[in-house]
mmCIF file of C-alpha atoms and ligand atoms in Angstrom:
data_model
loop_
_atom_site.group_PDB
_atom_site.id
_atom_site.type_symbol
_atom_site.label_atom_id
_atom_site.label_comp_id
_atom_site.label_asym_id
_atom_site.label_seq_id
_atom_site.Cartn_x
_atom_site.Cartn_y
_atom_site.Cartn_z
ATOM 1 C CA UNK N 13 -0.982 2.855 -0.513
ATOM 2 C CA UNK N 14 -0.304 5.768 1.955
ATOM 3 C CA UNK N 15 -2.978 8.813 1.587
ATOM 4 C CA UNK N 16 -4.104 11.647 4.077
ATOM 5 C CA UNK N 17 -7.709 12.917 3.503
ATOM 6 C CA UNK N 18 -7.624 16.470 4.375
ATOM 7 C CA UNK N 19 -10.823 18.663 5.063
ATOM 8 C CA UNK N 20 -12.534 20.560 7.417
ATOM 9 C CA UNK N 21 -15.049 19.047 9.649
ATOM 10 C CA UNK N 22 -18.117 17.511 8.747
ATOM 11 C CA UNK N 23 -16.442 17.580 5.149
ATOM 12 C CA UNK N 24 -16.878 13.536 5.061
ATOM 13 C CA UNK N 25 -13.401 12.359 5.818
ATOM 14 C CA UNK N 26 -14.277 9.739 8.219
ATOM 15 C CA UNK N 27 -16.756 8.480 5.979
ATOM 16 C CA UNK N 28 -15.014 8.435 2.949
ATOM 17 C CA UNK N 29 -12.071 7.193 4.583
ATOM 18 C CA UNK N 30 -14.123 3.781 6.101
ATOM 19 C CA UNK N 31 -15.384 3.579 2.266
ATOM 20 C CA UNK N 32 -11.357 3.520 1.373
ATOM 21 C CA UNK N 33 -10.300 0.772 3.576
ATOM 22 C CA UNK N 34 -13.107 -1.578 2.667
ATOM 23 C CA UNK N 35 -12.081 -1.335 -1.112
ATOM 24 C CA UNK N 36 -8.498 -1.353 -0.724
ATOM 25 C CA UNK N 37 -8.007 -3.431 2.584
ATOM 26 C CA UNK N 38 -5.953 -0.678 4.157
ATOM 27 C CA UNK N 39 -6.695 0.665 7.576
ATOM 28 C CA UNK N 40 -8.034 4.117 8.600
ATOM 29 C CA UNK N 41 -5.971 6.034 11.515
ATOM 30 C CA UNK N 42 -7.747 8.852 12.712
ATOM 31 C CA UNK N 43 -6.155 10.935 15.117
ATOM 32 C CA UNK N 44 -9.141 12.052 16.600
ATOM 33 C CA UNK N 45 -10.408 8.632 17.040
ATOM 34 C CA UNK N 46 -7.289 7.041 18.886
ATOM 35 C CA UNK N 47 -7.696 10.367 21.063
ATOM 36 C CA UNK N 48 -11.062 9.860 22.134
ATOM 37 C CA UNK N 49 -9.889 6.465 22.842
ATOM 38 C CA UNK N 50 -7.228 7.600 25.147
ATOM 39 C CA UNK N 51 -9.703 9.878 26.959
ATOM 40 C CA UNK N 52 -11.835 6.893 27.497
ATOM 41 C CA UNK N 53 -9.275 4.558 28.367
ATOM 42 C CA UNK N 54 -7.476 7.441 30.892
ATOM 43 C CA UNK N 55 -4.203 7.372 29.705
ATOM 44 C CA UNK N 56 -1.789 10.510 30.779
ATOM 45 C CA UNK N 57 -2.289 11.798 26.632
ATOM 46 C CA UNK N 58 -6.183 10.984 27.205
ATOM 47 C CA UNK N 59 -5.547 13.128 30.391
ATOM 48 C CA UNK N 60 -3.720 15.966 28.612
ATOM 49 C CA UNK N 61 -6.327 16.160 25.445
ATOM 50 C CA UNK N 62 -9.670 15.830 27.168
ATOM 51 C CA UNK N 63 -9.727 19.402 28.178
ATOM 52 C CA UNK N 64 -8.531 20.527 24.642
ATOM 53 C CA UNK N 65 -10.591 18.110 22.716
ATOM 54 C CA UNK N 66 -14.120 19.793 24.720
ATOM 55 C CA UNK N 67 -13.233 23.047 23.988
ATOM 56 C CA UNK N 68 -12.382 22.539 19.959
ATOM 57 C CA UNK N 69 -8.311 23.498 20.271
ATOM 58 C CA UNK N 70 -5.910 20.914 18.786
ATOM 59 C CA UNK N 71 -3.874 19.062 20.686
ATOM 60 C CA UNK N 72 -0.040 19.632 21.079
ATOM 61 C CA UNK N 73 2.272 18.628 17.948
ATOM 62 C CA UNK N 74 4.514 16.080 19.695
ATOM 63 C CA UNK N 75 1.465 14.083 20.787
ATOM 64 C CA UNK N 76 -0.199 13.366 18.407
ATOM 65 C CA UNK N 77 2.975 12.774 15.909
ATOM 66 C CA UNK N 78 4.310 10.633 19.019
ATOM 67 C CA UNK N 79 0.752 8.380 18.377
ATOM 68 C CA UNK N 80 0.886 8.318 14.643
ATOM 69 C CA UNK N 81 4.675 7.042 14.849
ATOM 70 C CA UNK N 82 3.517 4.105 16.784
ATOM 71 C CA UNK N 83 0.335 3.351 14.935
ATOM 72 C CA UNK N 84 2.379 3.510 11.331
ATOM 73 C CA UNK N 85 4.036 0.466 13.001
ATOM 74 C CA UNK N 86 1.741 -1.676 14.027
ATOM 75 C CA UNK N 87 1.656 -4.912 11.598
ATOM 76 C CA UNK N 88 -1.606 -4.140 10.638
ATOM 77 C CA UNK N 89 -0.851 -0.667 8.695
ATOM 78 C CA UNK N 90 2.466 -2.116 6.377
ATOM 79 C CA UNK N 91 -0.394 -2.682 3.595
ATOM 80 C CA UNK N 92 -1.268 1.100 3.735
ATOM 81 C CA UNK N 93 -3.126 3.420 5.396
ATOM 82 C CA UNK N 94 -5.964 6.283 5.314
ATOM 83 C CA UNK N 95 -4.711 9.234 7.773
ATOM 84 C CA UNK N 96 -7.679 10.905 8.648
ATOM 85 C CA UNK N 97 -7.426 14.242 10.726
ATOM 86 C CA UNK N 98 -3.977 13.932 10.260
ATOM 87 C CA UNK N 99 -1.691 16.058 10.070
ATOM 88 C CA UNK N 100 -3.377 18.900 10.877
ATOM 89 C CA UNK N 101 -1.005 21.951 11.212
ATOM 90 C CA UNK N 102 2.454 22.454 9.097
ATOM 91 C CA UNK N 103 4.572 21.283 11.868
ATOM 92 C CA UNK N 104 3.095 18.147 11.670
ATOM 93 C CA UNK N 105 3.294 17.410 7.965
ATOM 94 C CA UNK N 106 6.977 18.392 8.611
ATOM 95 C CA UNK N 107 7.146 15.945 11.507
ATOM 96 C CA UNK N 108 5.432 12.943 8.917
ATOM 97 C CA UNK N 109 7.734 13.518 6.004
ATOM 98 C CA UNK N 110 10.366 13.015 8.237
ATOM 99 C CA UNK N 111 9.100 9.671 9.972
ATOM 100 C CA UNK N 112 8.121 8.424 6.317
ATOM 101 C CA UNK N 113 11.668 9.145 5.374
ATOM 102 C CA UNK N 114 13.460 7.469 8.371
ATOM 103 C CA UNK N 115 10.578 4.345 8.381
ATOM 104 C CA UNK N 116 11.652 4.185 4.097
ATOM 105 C CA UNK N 117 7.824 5.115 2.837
ATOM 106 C CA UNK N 118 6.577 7.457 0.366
ATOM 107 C CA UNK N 119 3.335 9.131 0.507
ATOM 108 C CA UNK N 120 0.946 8.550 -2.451
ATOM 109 C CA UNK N 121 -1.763 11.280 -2.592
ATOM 110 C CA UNK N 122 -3.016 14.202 0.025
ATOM 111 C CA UNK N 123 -6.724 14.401 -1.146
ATOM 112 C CA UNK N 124 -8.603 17.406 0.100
ATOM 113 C CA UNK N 125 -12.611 17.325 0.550
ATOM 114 C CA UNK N 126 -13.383 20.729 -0.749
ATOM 115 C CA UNK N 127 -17.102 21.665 0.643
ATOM 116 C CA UNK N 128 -19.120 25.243 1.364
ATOM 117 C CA UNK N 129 -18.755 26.451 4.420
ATOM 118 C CA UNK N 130 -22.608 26.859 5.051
ATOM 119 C CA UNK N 131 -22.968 23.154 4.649
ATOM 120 C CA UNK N 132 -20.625 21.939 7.199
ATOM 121 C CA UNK N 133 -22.983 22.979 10.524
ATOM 122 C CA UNK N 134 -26.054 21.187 8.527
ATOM 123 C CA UNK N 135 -24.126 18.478 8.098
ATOM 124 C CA UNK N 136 -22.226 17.721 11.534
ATOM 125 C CA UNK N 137 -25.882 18.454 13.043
ATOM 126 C CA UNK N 138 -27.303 15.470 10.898
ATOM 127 C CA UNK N 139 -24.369 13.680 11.968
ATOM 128 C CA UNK N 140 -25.403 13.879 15.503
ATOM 129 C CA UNK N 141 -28.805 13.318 15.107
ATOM 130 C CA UNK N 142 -28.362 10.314 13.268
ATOM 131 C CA UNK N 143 -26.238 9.062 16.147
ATOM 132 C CA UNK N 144 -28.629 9.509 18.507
ATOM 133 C CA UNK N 145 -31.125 7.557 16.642
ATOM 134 C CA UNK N 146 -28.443 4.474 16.843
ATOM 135 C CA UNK N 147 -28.589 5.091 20.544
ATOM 136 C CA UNK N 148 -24.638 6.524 19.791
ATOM 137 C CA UNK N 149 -22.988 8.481 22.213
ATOM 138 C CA UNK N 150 -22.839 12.103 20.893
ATOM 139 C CA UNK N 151 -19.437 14.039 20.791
ATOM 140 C CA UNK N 152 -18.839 16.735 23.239
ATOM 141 C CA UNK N 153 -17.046 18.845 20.436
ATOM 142 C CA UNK N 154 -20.201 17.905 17.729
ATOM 143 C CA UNK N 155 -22.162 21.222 19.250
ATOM 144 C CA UNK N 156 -22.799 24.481 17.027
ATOM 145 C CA UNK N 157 -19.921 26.479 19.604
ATOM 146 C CA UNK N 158 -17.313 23.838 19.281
ATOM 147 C CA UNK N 159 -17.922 23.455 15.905
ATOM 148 C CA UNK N 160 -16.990 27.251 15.042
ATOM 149 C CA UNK N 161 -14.015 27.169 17.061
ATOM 150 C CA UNK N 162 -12.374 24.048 14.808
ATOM 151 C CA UNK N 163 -13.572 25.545 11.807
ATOM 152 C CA UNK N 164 -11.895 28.760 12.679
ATOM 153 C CA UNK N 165 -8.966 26.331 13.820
ATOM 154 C CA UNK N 166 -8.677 24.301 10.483
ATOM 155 C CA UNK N 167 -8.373 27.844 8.670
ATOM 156 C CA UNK N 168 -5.924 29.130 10.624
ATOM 157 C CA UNK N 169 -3.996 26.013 11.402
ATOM 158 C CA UNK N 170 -4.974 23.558 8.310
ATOM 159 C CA UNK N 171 -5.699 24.993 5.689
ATOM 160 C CA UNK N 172 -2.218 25.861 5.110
ATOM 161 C CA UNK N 173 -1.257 22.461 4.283
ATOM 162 C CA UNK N 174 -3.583 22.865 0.920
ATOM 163 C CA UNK N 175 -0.133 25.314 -0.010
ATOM 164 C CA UNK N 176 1.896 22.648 1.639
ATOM 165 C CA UNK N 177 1.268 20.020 -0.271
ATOM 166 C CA UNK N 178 0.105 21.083 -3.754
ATOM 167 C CA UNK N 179 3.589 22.885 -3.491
ATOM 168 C CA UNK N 180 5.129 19.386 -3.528
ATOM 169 C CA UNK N 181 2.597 17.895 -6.062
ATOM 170 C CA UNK N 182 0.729 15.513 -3.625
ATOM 171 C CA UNK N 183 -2.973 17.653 -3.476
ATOM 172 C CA UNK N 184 -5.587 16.215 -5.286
ATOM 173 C CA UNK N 185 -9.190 18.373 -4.628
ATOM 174 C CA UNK N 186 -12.095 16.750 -4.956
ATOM 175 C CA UNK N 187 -15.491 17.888 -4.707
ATOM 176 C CA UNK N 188 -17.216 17.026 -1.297
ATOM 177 C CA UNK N 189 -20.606 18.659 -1.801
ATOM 178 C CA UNK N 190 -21.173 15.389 -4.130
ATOM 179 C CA UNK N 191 -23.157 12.333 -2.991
ATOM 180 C CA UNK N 192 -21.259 9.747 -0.940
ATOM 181 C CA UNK N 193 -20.489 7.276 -3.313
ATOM 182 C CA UNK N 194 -20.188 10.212 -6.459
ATOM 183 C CA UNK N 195 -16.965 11.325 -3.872
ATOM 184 C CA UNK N 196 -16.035 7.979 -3.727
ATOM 185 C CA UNK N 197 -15.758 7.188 -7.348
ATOM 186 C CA UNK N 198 -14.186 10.269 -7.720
ATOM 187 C CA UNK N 199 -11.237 9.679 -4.936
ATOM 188 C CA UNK N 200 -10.675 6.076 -6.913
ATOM 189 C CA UNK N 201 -10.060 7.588 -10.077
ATOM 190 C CA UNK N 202 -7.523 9.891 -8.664
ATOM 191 C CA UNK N 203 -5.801 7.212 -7.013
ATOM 192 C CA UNK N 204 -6.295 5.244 -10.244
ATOM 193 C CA UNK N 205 -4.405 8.269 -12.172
ATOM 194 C CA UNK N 206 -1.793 8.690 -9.729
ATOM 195 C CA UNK N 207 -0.705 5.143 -9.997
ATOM 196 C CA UNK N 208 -1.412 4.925 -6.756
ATOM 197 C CA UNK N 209 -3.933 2.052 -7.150
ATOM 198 C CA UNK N 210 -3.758 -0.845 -9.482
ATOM 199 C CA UNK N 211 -6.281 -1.138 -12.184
ATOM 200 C CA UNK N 212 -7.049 -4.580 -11.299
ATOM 201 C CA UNK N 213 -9.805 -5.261 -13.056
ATOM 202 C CA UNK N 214 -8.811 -3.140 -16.399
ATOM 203 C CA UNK N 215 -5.341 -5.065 -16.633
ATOM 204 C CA UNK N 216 -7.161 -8.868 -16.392
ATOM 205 C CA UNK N 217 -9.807 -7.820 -18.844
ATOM 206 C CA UNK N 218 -6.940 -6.437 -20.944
ATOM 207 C CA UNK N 219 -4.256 -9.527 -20.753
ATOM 208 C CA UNK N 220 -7.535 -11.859 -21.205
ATOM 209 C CA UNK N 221 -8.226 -9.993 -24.157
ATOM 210 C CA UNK N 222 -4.480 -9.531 -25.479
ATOM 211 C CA UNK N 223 -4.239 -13.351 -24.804
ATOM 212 C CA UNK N 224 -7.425 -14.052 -26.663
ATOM 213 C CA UNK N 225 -6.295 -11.894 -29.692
ATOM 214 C CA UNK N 226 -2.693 -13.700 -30.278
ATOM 215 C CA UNK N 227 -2.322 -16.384 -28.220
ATOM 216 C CA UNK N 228 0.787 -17.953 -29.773
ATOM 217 C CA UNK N 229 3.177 -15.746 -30.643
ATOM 218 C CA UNK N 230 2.177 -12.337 -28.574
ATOM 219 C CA UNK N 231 0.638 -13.757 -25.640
ATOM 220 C CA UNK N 232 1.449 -12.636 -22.155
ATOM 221 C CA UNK N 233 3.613 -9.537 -23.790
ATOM 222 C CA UNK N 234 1.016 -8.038 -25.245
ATOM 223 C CA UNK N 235 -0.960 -7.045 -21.839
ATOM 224 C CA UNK N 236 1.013 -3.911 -21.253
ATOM 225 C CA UNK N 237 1.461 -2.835 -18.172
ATOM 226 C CA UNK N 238 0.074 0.070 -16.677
ATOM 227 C CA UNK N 239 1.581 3.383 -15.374
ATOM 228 C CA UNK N 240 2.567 1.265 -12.689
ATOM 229 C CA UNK N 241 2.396 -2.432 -13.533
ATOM 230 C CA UNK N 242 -0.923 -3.717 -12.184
ATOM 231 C CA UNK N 243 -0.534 -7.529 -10.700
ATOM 232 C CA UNK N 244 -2.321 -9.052 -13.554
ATOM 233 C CA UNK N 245 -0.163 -7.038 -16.077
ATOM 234 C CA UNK N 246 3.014 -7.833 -14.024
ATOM 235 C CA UNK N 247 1.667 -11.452 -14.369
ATOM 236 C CA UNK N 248 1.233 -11.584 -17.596
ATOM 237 C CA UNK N 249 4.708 -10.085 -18.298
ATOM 238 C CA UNK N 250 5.895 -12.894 -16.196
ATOM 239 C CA UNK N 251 7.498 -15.906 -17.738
ATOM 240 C CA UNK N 252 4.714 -18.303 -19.237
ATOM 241 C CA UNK N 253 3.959 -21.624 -17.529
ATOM 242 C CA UNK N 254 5.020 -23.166 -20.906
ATOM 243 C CA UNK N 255 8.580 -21.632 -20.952
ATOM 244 C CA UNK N 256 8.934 -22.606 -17.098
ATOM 245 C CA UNK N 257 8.197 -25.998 -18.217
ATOM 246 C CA UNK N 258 10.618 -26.005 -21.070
ATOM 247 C CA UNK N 259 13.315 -24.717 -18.610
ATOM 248 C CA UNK N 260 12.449 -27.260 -16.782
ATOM 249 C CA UNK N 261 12.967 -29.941 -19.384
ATOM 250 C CA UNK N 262 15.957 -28.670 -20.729
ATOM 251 C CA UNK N 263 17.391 -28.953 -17.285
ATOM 252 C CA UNK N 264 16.251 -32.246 -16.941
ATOM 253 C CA UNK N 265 17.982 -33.114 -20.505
ATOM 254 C CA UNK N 266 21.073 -31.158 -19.673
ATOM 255 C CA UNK N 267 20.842 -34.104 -16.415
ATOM 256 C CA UNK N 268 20.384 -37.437 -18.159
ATOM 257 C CA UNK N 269 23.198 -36.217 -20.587
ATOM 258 C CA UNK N 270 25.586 -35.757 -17.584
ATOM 259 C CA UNK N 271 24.229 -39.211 -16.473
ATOM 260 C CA UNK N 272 25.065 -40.949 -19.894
ATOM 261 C CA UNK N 273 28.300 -39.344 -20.698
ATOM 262 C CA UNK N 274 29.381 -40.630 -17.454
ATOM 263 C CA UNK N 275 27.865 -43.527 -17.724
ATOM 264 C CA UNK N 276 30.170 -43.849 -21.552
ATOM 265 C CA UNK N 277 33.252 -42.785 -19.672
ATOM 266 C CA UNK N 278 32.747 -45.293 -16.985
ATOM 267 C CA UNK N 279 32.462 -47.897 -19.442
ATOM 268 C CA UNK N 280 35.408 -46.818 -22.029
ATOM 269 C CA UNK N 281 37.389 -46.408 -18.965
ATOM 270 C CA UNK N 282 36.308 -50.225 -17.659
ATOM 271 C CA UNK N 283 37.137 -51.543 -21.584
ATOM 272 C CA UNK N 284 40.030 -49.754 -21.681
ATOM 273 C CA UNK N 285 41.349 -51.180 -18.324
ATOM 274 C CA UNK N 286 40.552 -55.033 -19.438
ATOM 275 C CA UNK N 287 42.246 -53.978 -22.798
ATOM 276 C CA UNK N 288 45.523 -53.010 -20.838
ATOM 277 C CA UNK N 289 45.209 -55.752 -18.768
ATOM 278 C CA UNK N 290 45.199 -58.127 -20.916
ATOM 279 C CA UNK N 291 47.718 -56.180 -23.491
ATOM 280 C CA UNK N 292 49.849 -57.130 -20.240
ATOM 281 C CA UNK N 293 48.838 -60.454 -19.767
ATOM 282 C CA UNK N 294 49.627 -61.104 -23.443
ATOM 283 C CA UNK N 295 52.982 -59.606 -23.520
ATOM 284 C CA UNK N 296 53.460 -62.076 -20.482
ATOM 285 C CA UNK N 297 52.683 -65.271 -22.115
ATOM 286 C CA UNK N 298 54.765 -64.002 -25.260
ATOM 287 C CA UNK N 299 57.738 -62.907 -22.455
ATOM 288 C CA UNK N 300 57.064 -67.052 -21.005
ATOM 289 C CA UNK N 301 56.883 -68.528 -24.156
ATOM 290 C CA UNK N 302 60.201 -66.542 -25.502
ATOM 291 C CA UNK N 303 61.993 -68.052 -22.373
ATOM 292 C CA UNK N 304 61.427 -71.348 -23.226
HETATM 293 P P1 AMP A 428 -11.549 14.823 14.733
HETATM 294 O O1 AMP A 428 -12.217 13.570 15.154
HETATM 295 O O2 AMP A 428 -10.537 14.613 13.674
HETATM 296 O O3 AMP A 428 -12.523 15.916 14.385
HETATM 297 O O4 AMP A 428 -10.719 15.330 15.986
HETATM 298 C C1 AMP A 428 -11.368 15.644 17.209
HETATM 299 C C2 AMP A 428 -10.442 16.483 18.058
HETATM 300 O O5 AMP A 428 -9.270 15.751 18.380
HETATM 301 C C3 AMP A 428 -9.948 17.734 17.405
HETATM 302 O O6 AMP A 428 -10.861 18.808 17.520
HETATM 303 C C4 AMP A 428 -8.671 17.994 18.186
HETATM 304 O O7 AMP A 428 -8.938 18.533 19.464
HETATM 305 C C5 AMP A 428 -8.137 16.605 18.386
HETATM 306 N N1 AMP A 428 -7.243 16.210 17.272
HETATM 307 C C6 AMP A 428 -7.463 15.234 16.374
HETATM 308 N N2 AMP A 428 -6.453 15.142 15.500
HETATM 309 C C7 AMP A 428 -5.569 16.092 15.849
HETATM 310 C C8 AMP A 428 -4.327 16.502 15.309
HETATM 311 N N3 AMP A 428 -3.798 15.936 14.230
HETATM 312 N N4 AMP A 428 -3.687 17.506 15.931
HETATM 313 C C9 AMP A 428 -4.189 18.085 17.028
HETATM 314 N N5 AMP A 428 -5.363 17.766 17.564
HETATM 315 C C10 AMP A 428 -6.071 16.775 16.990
#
């Protein structure tokens, strides 16, 4: 499953994203995060975003495309992934449809964390105090000055992907004022209705129960599959054990026959070689006998 999680900041995206990966075993990339790792680490695109970072601006297009290209191959992200601050003007949702299309993978969902304005500075300043309490080191950009610059950034320069992508039927909005888990619940049943999830649980309940119901003649085919056929569903419609056995068998059978009817030949042909040779011997002794 490949989704982006678009909102503005303090919106929950990191959270919610974390929440994502531990249900669906995907991983999260977060631009931000890898660049806050490069600034750490010192590399020459830590080097070139520090400045930009501090002051709230976004980074250039070509880097952070240039760090998502990588990071979409690493082994660890062929399961999925959540892209989380990502892209983040229309040049770069340009620049990922085209690396999905030249890597061969299709986007599932863009879900965008719709929240009020007014809550966003409550919320980032929570954020930080809440770090501090863990003894966390604070953001440089989590201040109330930042702050309005990459809100007034994310309208200018984000918010246009909400057009972007509803215009090619990948938006999903969800509301983000709603407790944690509420926004959680309500991301999974978007997935679920995309078919971008499978309904594991509601296919094995339902092949049990289709099993349960007829289990001689309907069996397995009764568990229909889903939108997109779940595993258990796609199990189900699988051969049963029983006729993989009786494949099985038959091939065995269709063996042992080969085996005898050679076996019969072998012998006919062995009988019918003693009964020429000893037509010939016969006509030899009559041949003999005529001489004398
Ligand atoms: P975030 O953690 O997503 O809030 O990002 C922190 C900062 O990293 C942003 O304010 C930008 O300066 C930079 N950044 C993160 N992602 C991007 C992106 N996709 N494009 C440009 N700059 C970014």
């Amino acid at each position: 499953m490949r989704i982006i999680l678009l909102g503005p900041p303090g919106s929950g995206k990191g959270t919610q994203a974390q929440l994502l990966v531990q249900r669906y075993g995907i991983v999260q990339l977060s631009t931000g995060e890898m660049l806050r790792a490069a600034v750490a680490a010192g590399t020459p695109v830590g080097l070139k975003a520090k400045e930009i970072m501090a002051s709230g601006g976004l980074v250039p297009d070509d880097v952070v495309v240039g760090i998502i290209s990588d990071r979409i191959d690493q082994p660890d992200a062929k399961r999925g992934f959540i892209l989380d601050g990502f892209p983040r003007t229309v040049p770069q949702a340009e620049a990922l449809d085209d690396l999905l299309r030249h890597k061969h993978l299709k986007l599932d969902a863009v879900i965008e964390l719709r929240v009020n304005e007014s809550a966003l500075l409550s919320r980032v300043e929570t954020r930080v105090a809440q770090m501090r309490e863990r003894g966390e080191e604070v953001r440089l950009d989590d201040t109330p000055e930042v702050l309005t610059k990459r809100l007034a950034s994310y309208r200018s320069q984000t918010e246009p992907l909400i057009h972007y992508y509803s215009e090619r039927r990948k938006l999903s909005t969800i509301d983000g004022m709603m407790a944690i888990d509420e926004v959680t619940r309500a991301i999974h049943r978007q997935l679920l209705a995309l078919g971008a999830v499978e309904p594991k649980t509601h296919a094995k309940t339902h092949a049990r129960s289709a099993a349960k119901a007829a289990p001689a003649k309907t069996g397995a085919k009764t568990a229909k599959p889903a939108k997109k056929p779940a595993k258990a569903a796609k199990k189900a419609t699988k051969p049963a054990k029983s006729a993989k056995k009786a494949v099985k068998g038959s091939k065995k059978a269709a063996k042992k026959t080969v085996k005898k009817s050679a076996k019969k030949t072998a012998k006919t042909s062995v009988k019918k070689a003693l009964k020429k040779g000893a037509k010939k011997a016969a006509k030899k002794v009559t041949k003999k006998r005529a001489k004398r």
